[in-house]
């Protein structure tokens, strides 16, 4: 017998083998003892420890038998082909054992379905060699082959966005999630979804999903499988760390590998609500926020009403407010980076107005945060600013201690020319708004009407029996009736009739405010004259000048 080696395989088993038998087949053994000659007179055989041996002691025994039989014994089967291929790579046994294992793997699409599932389970224990040798890719190809054959079993009843798939950050949702898991085992099971869900860890889920997509799997089907995985596995997770690992794996695949159209905005918000109480990695949170932001025009008000973190700290989110306003601002930043077309922008503008109305009554919402939200969108996002005005009005009522300067910063978001006449009149009488805001609103409405009149020229009432302008006058662009009609309609909207009492109230309110401003100016002028007179008269150094009066609002 040649040189005997003591081989320790990961502490699982110890084998005494002949080096001269293994070396012709294993480059690893040959190179190991070429570098370190073995003394034949030693009392104990040389000891070799194989750390991370793929398949463990059981697979090493198969490798040793292969070497002792001179490579003639067919030991490669569906049950061990994956492990032997990785072991051949580990022991540098190409082309002998590696070639036999590759030949067996070529037949994997024809293996029974359960054998392919077992191969998936084995691959997790064989990482990273399963990836580098292409074994995982072959397993993914075999899975796709089986999925294509069973056409009538294609998963349809397990859509993640069905009514049964509801995420919630409330602890009371545990029961519903467990019941969802029970439904996974019911009669309406989807054949391959459930078989794979039970064998995949989060890390293996990410790798297998990518392998399936790389081999042409349908993005929509893979997306539904990812949501199904969360639906069935989150409830049974042992701790928050396990839940976070599952969510991070799904988020990474959705963000990096799936088409945008394969995952709905509703599904992304479902992930967000489960992830909110967990500590996900910062990069993973940013990915999820960016994906939601790109689909923000498909969101609803209920989606945006995410509870602010309740840790008691000032976080990037709500800053102590009821809802996570900071999160919505991050959605808007991601949405605007896409440079959306006007139709999408206006949908988001209407959504933000609804959200403003919902958060405005929150007494804990800081003015600076409200200003950010009110001014986050460009002017093109809103054709009418009535909803924005009403939200600001509610915010002023709840936050009664705001100064005029703070109020004017908030009012910067309003385009007064896009206020309706009713809102403009309401603002003019609204004591909660600063005087400057009321004056600007009235002045802007006056400028709008003046611009229309200047554009259309002097108005001439059309003859009662005059037919509508047609023919040459329309074609030459000399039809002034349209402009005149526009002025008449705008004037009627403003209710400019002398008999109209609403106009009288509007003008009275404006006059009252102008009188107040004149009184303030008069008092300021009087104080200035007194100061000048006191300086000329040589007022004693110990005297102090009275402060100027504040601008009243």
Coordinates of N, CA and C in Angstrom, one line a residue, residues 176-330:
X176 N -54.0 36.9 10.2 CA -54.4 36.9 8.8 C -53.3 36.4 7.9
X177 N -52.0 36.7 8.3 CA -50.9 36.2 7.5 C -50.8 34.6 7.7
X178 N -51.0 34.2 8.9 CA -51.0 32.7 9.1 C -52.1 32.0 8.4
X179 N -53.3 32.6 8.3 CA -54.3 32.0 7.6 C -54.0 32.0 6.1
X180 N -53.3 33.1 5.6 CA -52.9 33.1 4.2 C -51.9 31.9 4.0
X181 N -51.0 31.7 4.9 CA -50.1 30.5 4.7 C -50.9 29.2 4.7
X182 N -51.9 29.1 5.5 CA -52.7 27.9 5.5 C -53.4 27.7 4.1
X183 N -53.8 28.8 3.5 CA -54.4 28.7 2.2 C -53.4 28.2 1.1
X184 N -52.1 28.5 1.4 CA -51.1 28.0 0.5 C -51.1 26.5 0.4
X185 N -51.5 25.8 1.4 CA -51.6 24.4 1.4 C -52.9 23.8 1.1
X186 N -53.8 24.6 0.6 CA -55.2 24.2 0.3 C -55.3 23.6 -1.1
X187 N -56.6 23.3 -1.4 CA -56.8 22.6 -2.7 C -56.5 23.5 -3.9
X188 N -56.5 24.8 -3.7 CA -56.2 25.7 -4.8 C -54.8 26.0 -5.0
X189 N -53.9 25.1 -4.6 CA -52.5 25.3 -4.6 C -52.0 25.5 -6.0
X190 N -50.9 26.2 -6.2 CA -50.2 26.4 -7.5 C -49.0 25.5 -7.4
X191 N -49.0 24.6 -8.4 CA -48.1 23.4 -8.2 C -46.6 23.7 -8.0
X192 N -46.0 24.6 -8.7 CA -44.6 24.7 -8.5 C -44.3 25.9 -7.5
X193 N -45.1 26.8 -7.4 CA -44.9 27.9 -6.4 C -44.7 27.3 -5.0
X194 N -45.6 26.5 -4.6 CA -45.5 26.0 -3.2 C -44.3 25.0 -3.0
X195 N -44.0 24.2 -4.1 CA -42.9 23.3 -3.9 C -41.6 24.0 -3.7
X196 N -41.4 25.1 -4.4 CA -40.2 25.9 -4.3 C -40.1 26.7 -3.0
X197 N -41.3 27.3 -2.6 CA -41.3 28.2 -1.4 C -40.7 27.5 -0.2
X198 N -41.0 26.2 0.0 CA -40.6 25.5 1.2 C -39.2 25.2 1.2
X199 N -38.4 25.3 0.1 CA -37.0 24.8 0.1 C -36.1 26.0 -0.1
X200 N -36.6 27.2 -0.2 CA -35.7 28.4 -0.5 C -35.5 29.3 0.7
X201 N -34.2 29.5 1.0 CA -33.9 30.5 1.9 C -33.8 31.9 1.2
X202 N -33.8 33.0 1.9 CA -33.8 34.3 1.2 C -32.6 34.4 0.2
X203 N -31.4 34.0 0.6 CA -30.3 34.0 -0.3 C -30.4 33.2 -1.5
X204 N -31.0 32.0 -1.3 CA -31.2 31.1 -2.5 C -32.3 31.6 -3.3
X205 N -33.3 32.2 -2.7 CA -34.4 32.8 -3.5 C -33.9 33.9 -4.5
X206 N -33.0 34.7 -4.0 CA -32.5 35.8 -4.9 C -31.7 35.2 -6.0
X207 N -30.9 34.2 -5.7 CA -30.0 33.6 -6.8 C -30.9 32.8 -7.8
X208 N -31.9 32.0 -7.3 CA -32.7 31.2 -8.2 C -33.5 32.1 -9.1
X209 N -34.1 33.2 -8.5 CA -34.9 34.1 -9.3 C -34.1 34.7 -10.4
X210 N -32.9 35.1 -10.1 CA -32.0 35.7 -11.2 C -31.6 34.7 -12.2
X211 N -31.4 33.4 -11.8 CA -31.1 32.4 -12.8 C -32.3 32.1 -13.7
X212 N -33.5 32.1 -13.1 CA -34.7 31.9 -14.0 C -34.8 33.0 -15.0
X213 N -34.7 34.2 -14.5 CA -34.8 35.4 -15.4 C -33.8 35.4 -16.5
X214 N -32.5 35.0 -16.1 CA -31.5 35.0 -17.1 C -31.7 33.9 -18.2
X215 N -32.6 33.0 -17.9 CA -32.9 31.9 -18.9 C -34.3 32.1 -19.5
X216 N -34.8 33.3 -19.5 CA -36.0 33.7 -20.2 C -37.3 33.5 -19.5
X217 N -37.3 33.3 -18.2 CA -38.5 33.2 -17.4 C -39.4 34.4 -17.6
X218 N -40.7 34.3 -17.6 CA -41.6 35.4 -17.7 C -41.5 36.3 -16.4
X219 N -41.3 37.6 -16.6 CA -41.1 38.5 -15.5 C -42.3 38.6 -14.6
X220 N -43.5 38.6 -15.2 CA -44.7 38.6 -14.4 C -44.9 37.4 -13.5
X221 N -44.5 36.2 -14.0 CA -44.6 35.0 -13.2 C -43.7 35.0 -12.1
X222 N -42.4 35.4 -12.4 CA -41.4 35.5 -11.3 C -41.8 36.5 -10.2
X223 N -42.4 37.6 -10.7 CA -42.9 38.6 -9.7 C -44.0 38.1 -8.8
X224 N -44.9 37.3 -9.4 CA -46.0 36.7 -8.6 C -45.4 35.7 -7.6
X225 N -44.4 35.0 -8.0 CA -43.7 34.0 -7.2 C -43.1 34.7 -6.0
X226 N -42.4 35.8 -6.2 CA -41.8 36.5 -5.1 C -42.8 37.0 -4.1
X227 N -43.9 37.5 -4.5 CA -44.9 37.9 -3.6 C -45.6 36.7 -2.9
X228 N -45.7 35.6 -3.6 CA -46.2 34.4 -3.0 C -45.3 33.9 -1.9
X229 N -44.0 34.0 -2.1 CA -43.0 33.6 -1.2 C -43.2 34.4 0.1
X230 N -43.3 35.8 0.0 CA -43.5 36.6 1.2 C -44.8 36.2 1.9
X231 N -45.8 36.0 1.1 CA -47.1 35.7 1.7 C -47.1 34.5 2.6
X232 N -46.4 33.4 2.1 CA -46.3 32.2 2.8 C -45.3 32.1 3.9
X233 N -44.2 32.9 3.8 CA -43.1 32.7 4.7 C -42.9 33.7 5.8
X234 N -43.5 34.9 5.6 CA -43.3 36.0 6.6 C -43.9 35.6 7.9
X235 N -45.1 35.1 7.8 CA -45.8 34.8 9.1 C -45.1 33.7 9.9
X236 N -44.4 32.8 9.3 CA -43.6 31.8 10.0 C -42.2 32.2 10.4
X237 N -41.8 33.4 10.1 CA -40.4 33.8 10.3 C -40.2 33.8 11.8
X238 N -39.0 33.4 12.2 CA -38.7 33.2 13.7 C -38.5 34.6 14.3
X239 N -37.9 35.6 13.6 CA -37.6 36.9 14.2 C -37.6 37.9 13.2
X240 N -37.4 39.2 13.6 CA -37.4 40.3 12.7 C -36.3 40.3 11.7
X241 N -35.1 39.7 12.1 CA -34.0 39.6 11.2 C -34.3 38.7 10.0
X242 N -35.0 37.6 10.3 CA -35.4 36.7 9.2 C -36.4 37.4 8.2
X243 N -37.3 38.1 8.8 CA -38.3 38.9 7.9 C -37.6 39.9 7.1
X244 N -36.6 40.6 7.7 CA -35.9 41.6 6.9 C -35.1 41.0 5.8
X245 N -34.5 39.8 6.1 CA -33.7 39.1 5.0 C -34.6 38.7 3.8
X246 N -35.8 38.2 4.1 CA -36.7 37.9 3.1 C -37.1 39.1 2.2
X247 N -37.5 40.2 2.9 CA -37.9 41.4 2.2 C -36.8 42.0 1.4
X248 N -35.6 42.0 1.9 CA -34.4 42.5 1.2 C -34.1 41.7 -0.1
X249 N -34.2 40.4 0.0 CA -34.0 39.6 -1.1 C -35.0 39.9 -2.2
X250 N -36.3 40.0 -1.9 CA -37.3 40.3 -2.9 C -37.2 41.7 -3.4
X251 N -36.9 42.6 -2.6 CA -36.7 44.0 -3.1 C -35.5 44.1 -4.1
X252 N -34.4 43.4 -3.8 CA -33.3 43.5 -4.7 C -33.6 42.9 -6.0
X253 N -34.3 41.8 -6.1 CA -34.6 41.2 -7.4 C -35.6 42.1 -8.1
X254 N -36.6 42.6 -7.5 CA -37.5 43.5 -8.1 C -36.8 44.7 -8.7
X255 N -35.9 45.3 -7.9 CA -35.3 46.5 -8.4 C -34.3 46.3 -9.5
X256 N -33.5 45.2 -9.4 CA -32.4 45.0 -10.3 C -32.6 44.2 -11.5
X257 N -33.6 43.3 -11.4 CA -33.8 42.3 -12.4 C -35.1 42.3 -13.1
X258 N -36.2 42.7 -12.5 CA -37.5 42.6 -13.1 C -37.9 43.9 -13.9
X259 N -38.7 43.7 -14.9 CA -39.2 44.8 -15.6 C -40.1 45.6 -14.7
X260 N -40.2 46.9 -14.9 CA -41.0 47.8 -14.1 C -42.5 47.4 -14.2
X261 N -42.9 47.0 -15.4 CA -44.3 46.8 -15.5 C -44.8 45.5 -14.9
X262 N -43.9 44.6 -14.4 CA -44.2 43.4 -13.8 C -44.7 43.5 -12.4
X263 N -44.4 44.6 -11.7 CA -44.8 44.8 -10.3 C -45.7 46.1 -10.2
X264 N -46.8 46.0 -9.6 CA -47.7 47.1 -9.5 C -47.3 48.0 -8.4
X265 N -47.8 49.2 -8.4 CA -47.6 50.1 -7.3 C -48.3 49.6 -6.0
X266 N -49.4 48.9 -6.1 CA -50.1 48.4 -5.0 C -49.2 47.3 -4.3
X267 N -48.6 46.5 -5.1 CA -47.7 45.4 -4.5 C -46.5 46.0 -3.8
X268 N -45.9 47.1 -4.4 CA -44.8 47.7 -3.7 C -45.2 48.4 -2.4
X269 N -46.3 49.0 -2.4 CA -46.8 49.6 -1.1 C -47.1 48.5 -0.1
X270 N -47.5 47.3 -0.5 CA -47.7 46.1 0.4 C -46.3 45.8 1.0
X271 N -45.3 45.7 0.2 CA -44.0 45.4 0.8 C -43.6 46.5 1.8
X272 N -43.8 47.8 1.4 CA -43.4 48.9 2.3 C -44.1 48.8 3.7
X273 N -45.4 48.5 3.7 CA -46.1 48.4 5.0 C -45.5 47.3 5.9
X274 N -45.1 46.2 5.3 CA -44.5 45.2 6.1 C -43.1 45.6 6.6
X275 N -42.4 46.3 5.7 CA -41.0 46.7 5.9 C -40.8 47.8 6.9
X276 N -41.9 48.6 7.0 CA -41.8 49.9 7.8 C -41.3 49.6 9.3
X277 N -41.8 48.6 10.0 CA -41.4 48.4 11.4 C -40.0 47.7 11.5
X278 N -39.5 47.2 10.4 CA -38.2 46.5 10.4 C -37.1 47.3 10.0
X279 N -35.9 46.9 10.3 CA -34.7 47.7 10.0 C -34.0 47.1 8.8
X280 N -34.5 47.5 7.6 CA -33.9 47.1 6.4 C -32.6 47.9 6.1
X281 N -31.7 47.3 5.3 CA -30.5 48.0 4.9 C -30.9 49.3 4.2
X282 N -30.0 50.4 4.4 CA -30.3 51.7 3.9 C -30.5 51.6 2.3
X283 N -29.5 50.9 1.7 CA -29.6 50.8 0.2 C -30.9 50.1 -0.2
X284 N -31.3 49.1 0.5 CA -32.5 48.4 0.2 C -33.8 49.3 0.3
X285 N -33.8 50.1 1.4 CA -34.9 51.1 1.6 C -34.9 52.1 0.4
X286 N -33.7 52.6 0.0 CA -33.7 53.5 -1.1 C -34.2 52.9 -2.4
X287 N -33.9 51.6 -2.6 CA -34.4 51.0 -3.8 C -35.9 50.9 -3.8
X288 N -36.5 50.6 -2.7 CA -38.0 50.5 -2.6 C -38.6 51.8 -2.8
X289 N -38.1 52.9 -2.2 CA -38.6 54.2 -2.3 C -38.5 54.7 -3.8
X290 N -37.4 54.4 -4.4 CA -37.3 54.8 -5.8 C -38.3 54.1 -6.7
X291 N -38.5 52.8 -6.5 CA -39.5 52.1 -7.3 C -40.9 52.6 -7.1
X292 N -41.2 52.9 -5.9 CA -42.6 53.5 -5.6 C -42.7 54.8 -6.2
X293 N -41.6 55.6 -6.1 CA -41.7 57.0 -6.7 C -41.9 57.0 -8.2
X294 N -41.3 56.0 -8.9 CA -41.5 56.0 -10.3 C -42.9 55.6 -10.7
X295 N -43.6 55.0 -9.8 CA -45.0 54.6 -10.1 C -46.0 55.5 -9.3
X296 N -45.6 56.6 -8.8 CA -46.4 57.4 -7.9 C -47.8 57.8 -8.5
X297 N -47.8 58.0 -9.8 CA -49.1 58.4 -10.4 C -50.1 57.3 -10.4
X298 N -49.7 56.1 -10.0 CA -50.7 55.0 -9.8 C -51.1 54.8 -8.4
X299 N -50.6 55.6 -7.5 CA -50.9 55.4 -6.0 C -52.2 56.1 -5.7
X300 N -52.7 55.7 -4.5 CA -53.9 56.3 -4.0 C -53.6 57.0 -2.6
X301 N -54.5 57.8 -2.1 CA -54.3 58.4 -0.9 C -54.1 57.4 0.3
X302 N -54.8 56.3 0.3 CA -54.6 55.3 1.3 C -53.2 54.8 1.3
X303 N -52.6 54.7 0.1 CA -51.2 54.2 0.0 C -50.3 55.1 0.7
X304 N -50.5 56.4 0.6 CA -49.6 57.4 1.1 C -49.7 57.6 2.6
X305 N -50.8 57.2 3.2 CA -51.0 57.4 4.6 C -50.2 56.4 5.4
X306 N -48.9 56.5 5.4 CA -48.0 55.6 6.1 C -47.7 56.2 7.5
X307 N -47.9 55.4 8.5 CA -47.7 56.0 9.9 C -46.2 56.3 10.1
X308 N -46.0 57.5 10.7 CA -44.6 57.9 11.0 C -44.0 57.0 12.0
X309 N -42.6 56.8 11.9 CA -41.9 56.0 12.9 C -42.3 56.4 14.3
X310 N -42.5 55.4 15.2 CA -42.9 55.7 16.5 C -41.8 55.5 17.5
X311 N -40.6 55.6 17.1 CA -39.4 55.4 18.0 C -39.2 56.5 19.0
X312 N -39.8 57.6 18.8 CA -39.6 58.7 19.7 C -38.5 59.6 19.3
X313 N -37.7 59.2 18.2 CA -36.6 60.0 17.7 C -37.1 60.8 16.5
X314 N -36.3 61.8 16.2 CA -36.6 62.6 15.0 C -35.9 61.9 13.9
X315 N -36.6 61.3 13.0 CA -36.1 60.5 11.9 C -36.2 61.2 10.6
X316 N -35.8 60.6 9.5 CA -35.9 61.1 8.2 C -37.4 61.3 7.8
X317 N -38.3 60.6 8.6 CA -39.7 60.6 8.2 C -40.5 61.7 8.7
X318 N -41.4 61.4 9.7 CA -42.4 62.3 10.0 C -41.9 63.4 11.0
X319 N -40.8 63.3 11.7 CA -40.4 64.3 12.7 C -41.4 64.5 13.8
X320 N -42.0 63.4 14.2 CA -43.0 63.5 15.3 C -44.4 63.7 14.8
X321 N -44.7 63.8 13.6 CA -46.0 63.9 13.1 C -46.7 62.6 13.0
X322 N -48.0 62.6 12.7 CA -48.8 61.4 12.7 C -48.4 60.6 11.5
X323 N -48.3 61.2 10.3 CA -47.9 60.4 9.1 C -46.5 60.7 8.7
X324 N -46.0 59.8 7.9 CA -44.6 59.9 7.5 C -44.5 60.9 6.2
X325 N -44.5 62.2 6.5 CA -44.5 63.1 5.4 C -43.1 63.1 4.7
X326 N -42.1 62.9 5.4 CA -40.7 62.8 4.8 C -40.7 61.7 3.8
X327 N -41.3 60.6 4.0 CA -41.3 59.5 3.1 C -42.0 59.9 1.8
X328 N -43.1 60.6 1.9 CA -43.8 61.1 0.7 C -43.0 62.1 -0.1
X329 N -42.2 62.9 0.6 CA -41.3 63.8 -0.1 C -40.3 63.0 -0.9
X330 N -39.8 61.9 -0.3 CA -38.8 61.1 -1.0 C -39.5 60.5 -2.2

